[in-house]
Tab-separated table of C-alpha atoms in Angstrom:
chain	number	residue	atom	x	y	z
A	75	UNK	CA	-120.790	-82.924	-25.670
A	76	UNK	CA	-122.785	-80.749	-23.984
A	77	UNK	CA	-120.662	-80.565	-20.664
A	78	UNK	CA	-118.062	-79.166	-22.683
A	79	UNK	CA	-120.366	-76.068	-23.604
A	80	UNK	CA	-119.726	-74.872	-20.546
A	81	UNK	CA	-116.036	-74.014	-20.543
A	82	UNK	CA	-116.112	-72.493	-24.038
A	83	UNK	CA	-118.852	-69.950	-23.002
A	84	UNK	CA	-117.024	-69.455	-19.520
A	85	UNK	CA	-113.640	-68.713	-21.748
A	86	UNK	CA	-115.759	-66.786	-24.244
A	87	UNK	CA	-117.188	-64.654	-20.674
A	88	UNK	CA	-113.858	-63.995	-19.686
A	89	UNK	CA	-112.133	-62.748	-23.399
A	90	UNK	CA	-115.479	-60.193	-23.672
A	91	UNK	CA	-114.602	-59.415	-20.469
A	92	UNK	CA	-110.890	-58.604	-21.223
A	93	UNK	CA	-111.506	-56.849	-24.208
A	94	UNK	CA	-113.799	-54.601	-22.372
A	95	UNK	CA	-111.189	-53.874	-19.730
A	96	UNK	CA	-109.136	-53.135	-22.691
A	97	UNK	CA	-111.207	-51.211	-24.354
A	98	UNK	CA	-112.123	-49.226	-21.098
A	99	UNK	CA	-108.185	-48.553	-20.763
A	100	UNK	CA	-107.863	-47.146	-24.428
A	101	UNK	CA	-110.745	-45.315	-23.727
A	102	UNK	CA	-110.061	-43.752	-20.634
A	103	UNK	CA	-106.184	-43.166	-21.874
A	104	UNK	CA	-107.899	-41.281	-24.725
A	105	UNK	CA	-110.639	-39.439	-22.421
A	106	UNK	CA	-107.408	-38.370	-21.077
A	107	UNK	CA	-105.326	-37.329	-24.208
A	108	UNK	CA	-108.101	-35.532	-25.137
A	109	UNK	CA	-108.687	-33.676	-21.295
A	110	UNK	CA	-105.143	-32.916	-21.667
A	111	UNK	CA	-105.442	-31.170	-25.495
A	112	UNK	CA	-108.362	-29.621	-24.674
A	113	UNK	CA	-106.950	-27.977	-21.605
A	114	UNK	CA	-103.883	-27.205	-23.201
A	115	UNK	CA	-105.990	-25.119	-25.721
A	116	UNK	CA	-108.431	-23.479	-23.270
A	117	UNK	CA	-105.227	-22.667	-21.581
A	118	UNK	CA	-103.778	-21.385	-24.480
A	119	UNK	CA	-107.137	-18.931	-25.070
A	120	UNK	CA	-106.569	-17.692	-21.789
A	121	UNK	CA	-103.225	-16.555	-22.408
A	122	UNK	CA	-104.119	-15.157	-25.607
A	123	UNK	CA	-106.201	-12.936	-24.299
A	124	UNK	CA	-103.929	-11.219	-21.515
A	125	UNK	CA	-100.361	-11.429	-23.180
A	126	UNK	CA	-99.087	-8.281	-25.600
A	127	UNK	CA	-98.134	-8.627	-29.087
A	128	UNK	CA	-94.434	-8.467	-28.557
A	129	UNK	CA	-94.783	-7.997	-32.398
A	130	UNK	CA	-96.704	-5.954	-34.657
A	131	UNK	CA	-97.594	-8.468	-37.746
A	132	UNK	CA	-97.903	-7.145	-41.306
A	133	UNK	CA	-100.531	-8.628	-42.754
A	134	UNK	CA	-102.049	-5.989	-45.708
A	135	UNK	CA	-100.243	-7.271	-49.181
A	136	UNK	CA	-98.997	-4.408	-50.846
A	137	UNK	CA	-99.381	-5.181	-54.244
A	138	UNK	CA	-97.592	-1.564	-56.074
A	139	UNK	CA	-96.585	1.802	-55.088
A	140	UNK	CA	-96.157	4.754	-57.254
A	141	UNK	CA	-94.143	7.494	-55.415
A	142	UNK	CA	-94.029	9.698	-58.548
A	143	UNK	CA	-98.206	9.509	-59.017
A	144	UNK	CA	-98.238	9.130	-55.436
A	145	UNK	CA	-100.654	6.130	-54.945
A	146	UNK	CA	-99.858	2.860	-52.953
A	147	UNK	CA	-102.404	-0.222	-54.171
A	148	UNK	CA	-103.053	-3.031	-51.234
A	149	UNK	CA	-105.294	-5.827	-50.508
A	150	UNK	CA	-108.706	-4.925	-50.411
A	151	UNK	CA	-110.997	-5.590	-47.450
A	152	UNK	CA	-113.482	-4.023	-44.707
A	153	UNK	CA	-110.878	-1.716	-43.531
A	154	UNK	CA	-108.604	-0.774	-46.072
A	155	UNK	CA	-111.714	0.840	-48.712
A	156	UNK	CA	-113.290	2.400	-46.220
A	157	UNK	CA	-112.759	6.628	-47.106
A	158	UNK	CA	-110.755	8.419	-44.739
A	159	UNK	CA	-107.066	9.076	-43.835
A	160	UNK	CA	-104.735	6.014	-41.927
A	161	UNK	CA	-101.736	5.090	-41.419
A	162	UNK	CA	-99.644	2.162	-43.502
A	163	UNK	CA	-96.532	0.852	-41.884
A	164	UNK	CA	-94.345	-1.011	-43.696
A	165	UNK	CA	-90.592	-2.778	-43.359
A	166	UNK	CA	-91.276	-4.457	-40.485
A	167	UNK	CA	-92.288	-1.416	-38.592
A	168	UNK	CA	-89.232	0.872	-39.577
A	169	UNK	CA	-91.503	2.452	-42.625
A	170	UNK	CA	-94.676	4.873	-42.450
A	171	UNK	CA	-96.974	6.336	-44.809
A	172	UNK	CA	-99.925	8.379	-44.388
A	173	UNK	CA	-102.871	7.363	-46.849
A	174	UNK	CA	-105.848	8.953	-47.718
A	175	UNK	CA	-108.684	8.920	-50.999
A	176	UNK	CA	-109.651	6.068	-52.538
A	177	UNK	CA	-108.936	6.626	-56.106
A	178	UNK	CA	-109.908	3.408	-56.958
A	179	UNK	CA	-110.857	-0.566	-56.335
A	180	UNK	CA	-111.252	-4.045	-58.039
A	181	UNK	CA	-112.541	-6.815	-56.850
A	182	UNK	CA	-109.398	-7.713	-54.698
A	183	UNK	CA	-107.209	-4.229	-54.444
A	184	UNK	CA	-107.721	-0.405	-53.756
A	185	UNK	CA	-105.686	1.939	-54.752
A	186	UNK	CA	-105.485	4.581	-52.319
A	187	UNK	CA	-103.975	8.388	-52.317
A	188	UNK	CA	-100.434	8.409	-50.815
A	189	UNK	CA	-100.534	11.994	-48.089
A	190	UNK	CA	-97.075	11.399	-46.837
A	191	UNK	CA	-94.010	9.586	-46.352
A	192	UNK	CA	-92.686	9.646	-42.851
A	193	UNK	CA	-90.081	6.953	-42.658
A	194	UNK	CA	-88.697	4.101	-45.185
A	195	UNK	CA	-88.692	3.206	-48.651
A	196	UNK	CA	-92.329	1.437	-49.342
A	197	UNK	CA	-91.501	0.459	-53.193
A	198	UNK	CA	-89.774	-2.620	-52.322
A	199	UNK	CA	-92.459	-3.450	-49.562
A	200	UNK	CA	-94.647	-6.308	-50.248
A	201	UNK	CA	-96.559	-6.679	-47.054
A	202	UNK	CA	-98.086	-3.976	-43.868
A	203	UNK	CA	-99.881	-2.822	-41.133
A	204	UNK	CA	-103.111	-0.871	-41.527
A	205	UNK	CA	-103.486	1.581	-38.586
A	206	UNK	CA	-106.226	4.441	-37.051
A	207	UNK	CA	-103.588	6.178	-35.360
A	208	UNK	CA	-102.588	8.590	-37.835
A	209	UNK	CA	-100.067	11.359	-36.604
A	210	UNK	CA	-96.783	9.982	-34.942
A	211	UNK	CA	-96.265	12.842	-32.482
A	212	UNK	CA	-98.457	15.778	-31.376
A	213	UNK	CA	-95.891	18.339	-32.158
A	214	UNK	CA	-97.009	17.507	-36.159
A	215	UNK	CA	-100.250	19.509	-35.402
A	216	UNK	CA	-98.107	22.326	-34.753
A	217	UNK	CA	-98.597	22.977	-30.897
A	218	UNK	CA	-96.792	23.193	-27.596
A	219	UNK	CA	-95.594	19.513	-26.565
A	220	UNK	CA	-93.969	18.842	-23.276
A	221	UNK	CA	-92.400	15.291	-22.591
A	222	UNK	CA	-93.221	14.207	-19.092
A	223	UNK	CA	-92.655	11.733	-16.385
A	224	UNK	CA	-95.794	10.203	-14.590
A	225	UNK	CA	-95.128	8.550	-11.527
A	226	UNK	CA	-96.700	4.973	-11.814
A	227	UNK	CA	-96.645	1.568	-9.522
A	228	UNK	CA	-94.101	0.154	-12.061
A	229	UNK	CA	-92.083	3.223	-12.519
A	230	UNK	CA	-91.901	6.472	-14.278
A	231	UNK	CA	-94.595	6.280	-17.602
A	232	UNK	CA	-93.733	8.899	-19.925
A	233	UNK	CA	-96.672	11.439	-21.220
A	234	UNK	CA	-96.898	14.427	-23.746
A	235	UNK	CA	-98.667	17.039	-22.474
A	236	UNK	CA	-99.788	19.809	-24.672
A	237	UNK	CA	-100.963	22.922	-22.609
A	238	UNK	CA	-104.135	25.548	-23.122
A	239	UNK	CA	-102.876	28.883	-23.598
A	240	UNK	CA	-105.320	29.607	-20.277
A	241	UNK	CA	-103.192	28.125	-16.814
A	242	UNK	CA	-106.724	27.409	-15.428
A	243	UNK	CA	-107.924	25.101	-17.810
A	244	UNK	CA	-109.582	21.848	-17.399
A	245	UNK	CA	-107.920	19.257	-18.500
A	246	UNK	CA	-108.163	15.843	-20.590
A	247	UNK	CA	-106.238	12.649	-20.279
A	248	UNK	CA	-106.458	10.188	-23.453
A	249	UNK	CA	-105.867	6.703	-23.198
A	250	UNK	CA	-105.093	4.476	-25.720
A	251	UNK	CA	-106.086	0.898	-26.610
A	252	UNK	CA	-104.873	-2.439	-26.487
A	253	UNK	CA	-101.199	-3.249	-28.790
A	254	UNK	CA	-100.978	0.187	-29.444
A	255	UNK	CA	-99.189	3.849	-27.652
A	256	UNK	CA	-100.551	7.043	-26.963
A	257	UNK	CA	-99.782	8.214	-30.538
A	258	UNK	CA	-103.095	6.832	-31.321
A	259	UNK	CA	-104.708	9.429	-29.329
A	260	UNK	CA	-102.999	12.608	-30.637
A	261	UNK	CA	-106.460	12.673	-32.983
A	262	UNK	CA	-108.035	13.786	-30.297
A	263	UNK	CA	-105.868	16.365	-28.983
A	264	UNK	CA	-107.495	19.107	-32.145
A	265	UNK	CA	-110.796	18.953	-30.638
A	266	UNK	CA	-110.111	19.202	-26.911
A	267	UNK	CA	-107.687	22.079	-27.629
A	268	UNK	CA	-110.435	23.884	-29.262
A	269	UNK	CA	-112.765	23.544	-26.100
A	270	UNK	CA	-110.127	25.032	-23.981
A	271	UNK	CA	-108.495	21.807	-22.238
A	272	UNK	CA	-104.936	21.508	-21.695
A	273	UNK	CA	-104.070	17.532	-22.706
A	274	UNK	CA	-102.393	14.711	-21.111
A	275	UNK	CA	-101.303	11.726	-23.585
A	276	UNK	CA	-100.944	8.965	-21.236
A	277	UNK	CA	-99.048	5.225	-21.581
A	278	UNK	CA	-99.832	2.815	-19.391
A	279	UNK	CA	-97.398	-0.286	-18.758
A	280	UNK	CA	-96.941	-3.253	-20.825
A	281	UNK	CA	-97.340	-1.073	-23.909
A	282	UNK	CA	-93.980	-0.828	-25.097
A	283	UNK	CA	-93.104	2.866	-24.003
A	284	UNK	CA	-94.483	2.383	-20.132
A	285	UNK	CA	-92.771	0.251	-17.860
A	286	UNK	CA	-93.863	-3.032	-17.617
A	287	UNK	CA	-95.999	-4.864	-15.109
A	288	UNK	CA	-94.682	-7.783	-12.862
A	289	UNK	CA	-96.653	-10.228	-14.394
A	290	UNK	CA	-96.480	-8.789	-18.170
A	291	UNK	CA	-99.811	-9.218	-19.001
A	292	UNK	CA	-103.080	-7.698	-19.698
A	293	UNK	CA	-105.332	-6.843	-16.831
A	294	UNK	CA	-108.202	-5.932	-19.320
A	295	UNK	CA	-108.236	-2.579	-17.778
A	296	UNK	CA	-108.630	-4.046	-13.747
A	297	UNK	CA	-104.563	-3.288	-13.490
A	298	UNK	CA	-104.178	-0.436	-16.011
A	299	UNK	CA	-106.641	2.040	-14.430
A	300	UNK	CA	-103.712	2.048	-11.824
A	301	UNK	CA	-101.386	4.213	-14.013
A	302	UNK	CA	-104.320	6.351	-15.252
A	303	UNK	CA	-104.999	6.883	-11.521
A	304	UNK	CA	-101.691	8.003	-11.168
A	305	UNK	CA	-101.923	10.534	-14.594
A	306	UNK	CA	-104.788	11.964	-12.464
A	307	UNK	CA	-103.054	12.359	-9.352
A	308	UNK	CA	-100.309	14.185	-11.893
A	309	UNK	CA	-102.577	16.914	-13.453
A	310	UNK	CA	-104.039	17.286	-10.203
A	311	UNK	CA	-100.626	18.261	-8.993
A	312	UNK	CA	-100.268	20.783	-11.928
A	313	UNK	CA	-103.724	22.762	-10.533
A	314	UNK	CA	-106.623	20.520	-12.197
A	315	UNK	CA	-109.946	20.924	-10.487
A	316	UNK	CA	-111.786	19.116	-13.814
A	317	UNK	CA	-110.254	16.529	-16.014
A	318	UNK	CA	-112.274	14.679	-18.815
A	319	UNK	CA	-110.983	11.368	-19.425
A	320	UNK	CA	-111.409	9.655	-22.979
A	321	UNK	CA	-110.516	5.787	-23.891
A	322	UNK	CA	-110.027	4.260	-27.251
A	323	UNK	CA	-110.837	0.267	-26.941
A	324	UNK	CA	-109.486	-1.379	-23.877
A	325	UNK	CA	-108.309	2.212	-23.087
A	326	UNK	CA	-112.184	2.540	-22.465
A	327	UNK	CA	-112.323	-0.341	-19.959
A	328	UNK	CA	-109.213	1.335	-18.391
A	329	UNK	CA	-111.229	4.335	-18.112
A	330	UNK	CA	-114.213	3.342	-16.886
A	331	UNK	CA	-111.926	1.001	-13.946
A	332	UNK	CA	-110.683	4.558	-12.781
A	333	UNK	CA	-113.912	5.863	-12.604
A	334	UNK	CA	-114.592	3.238	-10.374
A	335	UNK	CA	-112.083	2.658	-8.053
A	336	UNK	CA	-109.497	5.902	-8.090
A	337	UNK	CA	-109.486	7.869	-5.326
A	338	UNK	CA	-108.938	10.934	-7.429
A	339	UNK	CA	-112.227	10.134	-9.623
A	340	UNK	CA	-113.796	13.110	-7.829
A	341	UNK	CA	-111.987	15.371	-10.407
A	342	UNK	CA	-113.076	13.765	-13.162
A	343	UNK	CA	-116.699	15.510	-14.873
A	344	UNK	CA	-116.807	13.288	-17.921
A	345	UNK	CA	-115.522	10.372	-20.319
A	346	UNK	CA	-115.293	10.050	-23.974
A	347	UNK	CA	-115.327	6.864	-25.226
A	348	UNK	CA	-114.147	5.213	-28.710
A	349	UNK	CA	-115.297	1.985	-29.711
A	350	UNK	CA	-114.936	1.151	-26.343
A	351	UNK	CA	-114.797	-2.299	-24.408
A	352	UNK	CA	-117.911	-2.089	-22.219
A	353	UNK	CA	-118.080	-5.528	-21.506
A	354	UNK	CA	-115.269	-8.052	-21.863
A	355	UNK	CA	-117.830	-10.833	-22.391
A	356	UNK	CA	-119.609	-9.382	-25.419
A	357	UNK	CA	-116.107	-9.166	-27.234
A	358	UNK	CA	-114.950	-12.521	-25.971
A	359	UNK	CA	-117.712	-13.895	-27.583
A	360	UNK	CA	-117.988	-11.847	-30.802
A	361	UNK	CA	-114.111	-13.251	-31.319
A	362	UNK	CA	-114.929	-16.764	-30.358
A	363	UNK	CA	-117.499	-16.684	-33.517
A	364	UNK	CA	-115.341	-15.213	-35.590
A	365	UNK	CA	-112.412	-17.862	-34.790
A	366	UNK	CA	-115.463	-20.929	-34.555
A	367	UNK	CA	-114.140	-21.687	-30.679
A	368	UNK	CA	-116.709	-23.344	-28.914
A	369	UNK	CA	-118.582	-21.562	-26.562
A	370	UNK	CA	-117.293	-24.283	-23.945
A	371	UNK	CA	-113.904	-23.252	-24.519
A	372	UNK	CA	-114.480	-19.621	-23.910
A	373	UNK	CA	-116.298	-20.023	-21.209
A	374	UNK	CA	-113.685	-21.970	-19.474
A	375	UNK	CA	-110.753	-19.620	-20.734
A	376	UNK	CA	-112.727	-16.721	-18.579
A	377	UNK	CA	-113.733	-19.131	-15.393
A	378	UNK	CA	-109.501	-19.601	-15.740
A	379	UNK	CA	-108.630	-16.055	-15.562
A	380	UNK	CA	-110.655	-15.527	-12.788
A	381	UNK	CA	-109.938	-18.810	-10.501
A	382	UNK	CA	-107.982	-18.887	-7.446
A	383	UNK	CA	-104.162	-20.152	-8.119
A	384	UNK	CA	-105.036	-21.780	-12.019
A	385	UNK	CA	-104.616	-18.104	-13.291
A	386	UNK	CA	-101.301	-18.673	-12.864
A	387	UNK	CA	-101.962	-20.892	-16.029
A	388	UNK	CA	-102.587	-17.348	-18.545
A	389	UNK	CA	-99.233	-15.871	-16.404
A	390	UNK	CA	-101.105	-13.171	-14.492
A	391	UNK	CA	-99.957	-12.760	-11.062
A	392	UNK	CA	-103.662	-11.928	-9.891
A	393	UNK	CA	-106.839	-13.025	-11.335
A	394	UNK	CA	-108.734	-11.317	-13.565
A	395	UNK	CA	-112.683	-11.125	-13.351
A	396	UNK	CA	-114.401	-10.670	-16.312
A	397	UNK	CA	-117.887	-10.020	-14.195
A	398	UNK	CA	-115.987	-6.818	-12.372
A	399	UNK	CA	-115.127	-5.253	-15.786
A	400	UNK	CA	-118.980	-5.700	-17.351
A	401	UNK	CA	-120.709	-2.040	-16.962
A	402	UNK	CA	-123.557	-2.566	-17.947
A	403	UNK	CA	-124.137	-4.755	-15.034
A	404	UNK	CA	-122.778	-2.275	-12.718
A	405	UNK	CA	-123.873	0.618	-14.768
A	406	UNK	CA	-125.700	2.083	-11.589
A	407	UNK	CA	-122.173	2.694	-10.225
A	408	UNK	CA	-121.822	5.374	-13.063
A	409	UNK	CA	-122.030	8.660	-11.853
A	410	UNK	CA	-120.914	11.080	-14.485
A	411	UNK	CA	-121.688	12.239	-18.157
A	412	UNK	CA	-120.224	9.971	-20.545
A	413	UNK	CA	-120.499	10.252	-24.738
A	414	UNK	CA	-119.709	6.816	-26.515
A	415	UNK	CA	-118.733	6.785	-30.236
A	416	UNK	CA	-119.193	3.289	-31.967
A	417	UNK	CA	-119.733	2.061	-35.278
A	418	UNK	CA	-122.270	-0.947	-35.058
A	419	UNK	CA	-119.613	-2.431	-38.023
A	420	UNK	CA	-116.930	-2.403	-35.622
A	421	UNK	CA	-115.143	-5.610	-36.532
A	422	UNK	CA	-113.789	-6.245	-33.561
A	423	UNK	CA	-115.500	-4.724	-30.601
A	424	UNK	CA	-119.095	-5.024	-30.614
A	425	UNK	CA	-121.444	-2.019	-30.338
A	426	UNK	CA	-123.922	-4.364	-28.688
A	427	UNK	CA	-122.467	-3.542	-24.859
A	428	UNK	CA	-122.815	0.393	-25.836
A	429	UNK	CA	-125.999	0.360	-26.785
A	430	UNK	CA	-126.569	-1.717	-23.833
A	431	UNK	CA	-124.907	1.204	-21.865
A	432	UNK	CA	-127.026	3.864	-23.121
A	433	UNK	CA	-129.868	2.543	-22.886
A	434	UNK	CA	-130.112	1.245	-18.831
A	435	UNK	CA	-128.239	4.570	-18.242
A	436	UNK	CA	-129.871	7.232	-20.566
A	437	UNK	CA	-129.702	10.175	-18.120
A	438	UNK	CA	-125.894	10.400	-18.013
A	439	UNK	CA	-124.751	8.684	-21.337
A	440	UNK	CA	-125.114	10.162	-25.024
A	441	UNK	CA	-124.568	7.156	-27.743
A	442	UNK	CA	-123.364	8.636	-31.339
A	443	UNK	CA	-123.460	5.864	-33.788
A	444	UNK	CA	-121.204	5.664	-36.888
A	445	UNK	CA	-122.056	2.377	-39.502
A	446	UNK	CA	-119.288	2.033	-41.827
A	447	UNK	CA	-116.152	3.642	-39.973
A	448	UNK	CA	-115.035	-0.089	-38.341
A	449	UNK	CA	-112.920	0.047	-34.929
A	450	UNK	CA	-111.340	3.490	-33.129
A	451	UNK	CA	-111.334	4.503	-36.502
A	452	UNK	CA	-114.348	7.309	-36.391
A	453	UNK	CA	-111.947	9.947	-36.271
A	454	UNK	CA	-110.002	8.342	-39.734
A	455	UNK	CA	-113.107	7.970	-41.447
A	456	UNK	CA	-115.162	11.795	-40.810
A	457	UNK	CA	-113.193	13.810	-38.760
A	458	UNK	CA	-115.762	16.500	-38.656
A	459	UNK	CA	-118.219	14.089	-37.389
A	460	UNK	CA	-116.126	12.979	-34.400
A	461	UNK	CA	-114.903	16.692	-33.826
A	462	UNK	CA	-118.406	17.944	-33.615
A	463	UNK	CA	-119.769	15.367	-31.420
A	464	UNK	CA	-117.418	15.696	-28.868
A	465	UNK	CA	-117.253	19.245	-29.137
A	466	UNK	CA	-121.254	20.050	-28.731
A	467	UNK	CA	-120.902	17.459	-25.696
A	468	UNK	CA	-117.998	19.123	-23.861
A	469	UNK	CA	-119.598	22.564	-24.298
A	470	UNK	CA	-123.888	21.183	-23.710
A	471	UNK	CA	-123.003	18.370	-20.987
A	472	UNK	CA	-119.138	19.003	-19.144
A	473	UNK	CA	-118.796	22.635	-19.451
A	474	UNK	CA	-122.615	23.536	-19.165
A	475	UNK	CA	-122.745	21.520	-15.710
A	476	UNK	CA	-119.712	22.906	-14.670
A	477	UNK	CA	-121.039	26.592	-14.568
A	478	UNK	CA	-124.138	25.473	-13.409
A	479	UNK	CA	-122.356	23.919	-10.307
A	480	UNK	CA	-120.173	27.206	-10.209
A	481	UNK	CA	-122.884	29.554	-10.004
């Protein structure tokens, strides 16, 4: 009997050591399932982040509207109670309405002020859009609007350009943010008009109204500043000598990319920027919290937009480097006066990277800090406080140095 131990522990051997193979197969088939999710996610990240909104979701419930008393009641949250004047589309994007007071709130709603409406019927809408960008064209503020042409690398961008009374006057190009058009920069146009600056609403491409890029993506402001270069080479051409640029959002990475590398940045003698992306990574990873990624994921999603070939992945024809578009690390390659509104409660774009601005660059760059006005929407929220600081910094900073350097 005991000779026959032998072959039962020998066949014993050999079935643990089957099942192990086995179980190594299911496990690497499974290692690999997994690789292959996980990658198709990071991937998916990746794209996220460069691709347009082809469509502008309505996600405010609009719970009643009251043309005759002139009030519109909607879901309540960070955005929507805040004080101010905004816009409220509606009908799938066909209907606008201008909002303004807070009349009043429950625990859920606020019932808001109706100022205007623009376009559609809003007493059969049930759902919208909250917006910053209030007016829909500049020639509502009453001024002198010329449609132009700019002459991009994709094509012709169209522009409104509303013209100082004085031919000789500097000049200020605006530049909108990310899934949005130069409409939300006609807030601006007041304020730089009452300095003395004749104004150049840019588009840039993939926005809907400019032509769009090869590719069709995002380049997070290291493709964009491309058409911005070329709506400096276009005031240039119409006699400016000084152009302020401002940026709302990724229109402030835009900026601060033409400040960098256009070969027309000599003009330029100061930026304005609101709520601006300073640094991609501090809002990658603000919106990774938010959405519980894990940091691995983000991580990779950026080492993909950047890498050789695998960019191809997010659809952009060249890479994108996240580490070329952070300013504060190159903030030593900043060479001229630049104001930066931000509320710290941004929601979406973290003040961290402006206060990170201002302070390793204090001798060219002003920080004016809002708290409860959430993102681009300083303007919407006290328009004398955003009129006055830019103001008192065009005419103390821009136009002080200017006749300094003059004289």
């Amino acid at each position: 009997m005991p000779g026959s131990a032998r072959p039962a522990e020998d066949a014993l051997q050999r079935s643990a050591r089957s099942a192990g193979v086995v179980a190594l197969g299911a496990g690497i088939a499974a290692a690999t399932i997994s690789a292959a999710v996980v990658g198709g996610f990071v991937a998916a990240v990746a794209r996220a982040v460069v691709t347009p909104d082809r469509k502008r979701t309505e996600r405010v419930p609009i719970h009643a509207v009251d043309p005759g008393a002139r009030t519109v009641t909607i879901e309540r949250t960070a955005d929507t109670e805040l004080q101010g004047r905004y816009s409220l589309w509606f009908g799938a994007g066909t209907g606008h309405m201008r909002v303004g007071e807070v009349l009043g709130t429950t625990d859920t709603t606020v019932t808001r002020r109706i100022i205007a409406i623009d376009a559609g019927d809003p007493t059969n809408a049930r759902r919208g859009r909250w917006g910053g960008w209030f007016y829909l064209t500049p020639g509502e503020l009453d001024v002198p609007v010329e449609d132009v042409d700019v002459p991009t690398p994709n094509g012709p961008a169209p522009a409104w350009v509303v013209r100082a009374d004085d031919p000789e006057a500097p000049w200020a190009v605006l530049v909108h943010g990310r899934g949005v058009t130069r409409a939300e920069t006609i807030r601006a146009v007041p304020v730089f008009r009452a300095a003395g600056y004749s104004v150049l609403l840019a588009s840039w491409r993939n926005d809907g109204v400019a032509p769009r890029s090869v590719d069709g993506r995002y380049g997070l402001g290291s493709t964009e500043w491309e058409d911005i270069d070329a709506a400096l080479r276009w005031v240039a051409g119409e006699g400016a000598t000084s152009v302020v640029l401002m940026g709302w959002s990724m229109g402030g990475a835009v900026v601060l990319q033409t400040l960098l590398r256009s070969s027309s940045a000599h003009l330029v003698d100061g930026v304005v920027l609101e709520s601006p992306v300073v640094d991609w990574h501090a809002v990658l990873k603000s919106q990774s919290r938010l959405l519980r990624f894990p940091k691995t994921v983000r991580k990779v999603a950026q080492w993909l937009l950047r890498a050789p070939v695998l960019h191809r992945v997010a659809g952009l024809r060249e890479p994108v480097d996240l580490r070329e578009l952070d300013m504060v690390a190159r903030a030593d390659e900043l060479h001229v006066p630049i104001l930066l509104l931000h509320s710290d409660d941004d929601g979406f774009v973290p003040s961290s990277a402006s206060h990170d601005l201002a302070r390793v660059r204090p001798d060219i760059v002003r920080l004016e800090v809002q708290h409860t006005a959430r993102h681009t929407k300083l303007w919407n929220h006290d328009a004398d406080w955003f009129d006055a600081r830019i103001l008192a910094w065009l005419t103390e900073v821009v136009q002080h140095q200017g006749a300094a350097r003059a004289s």
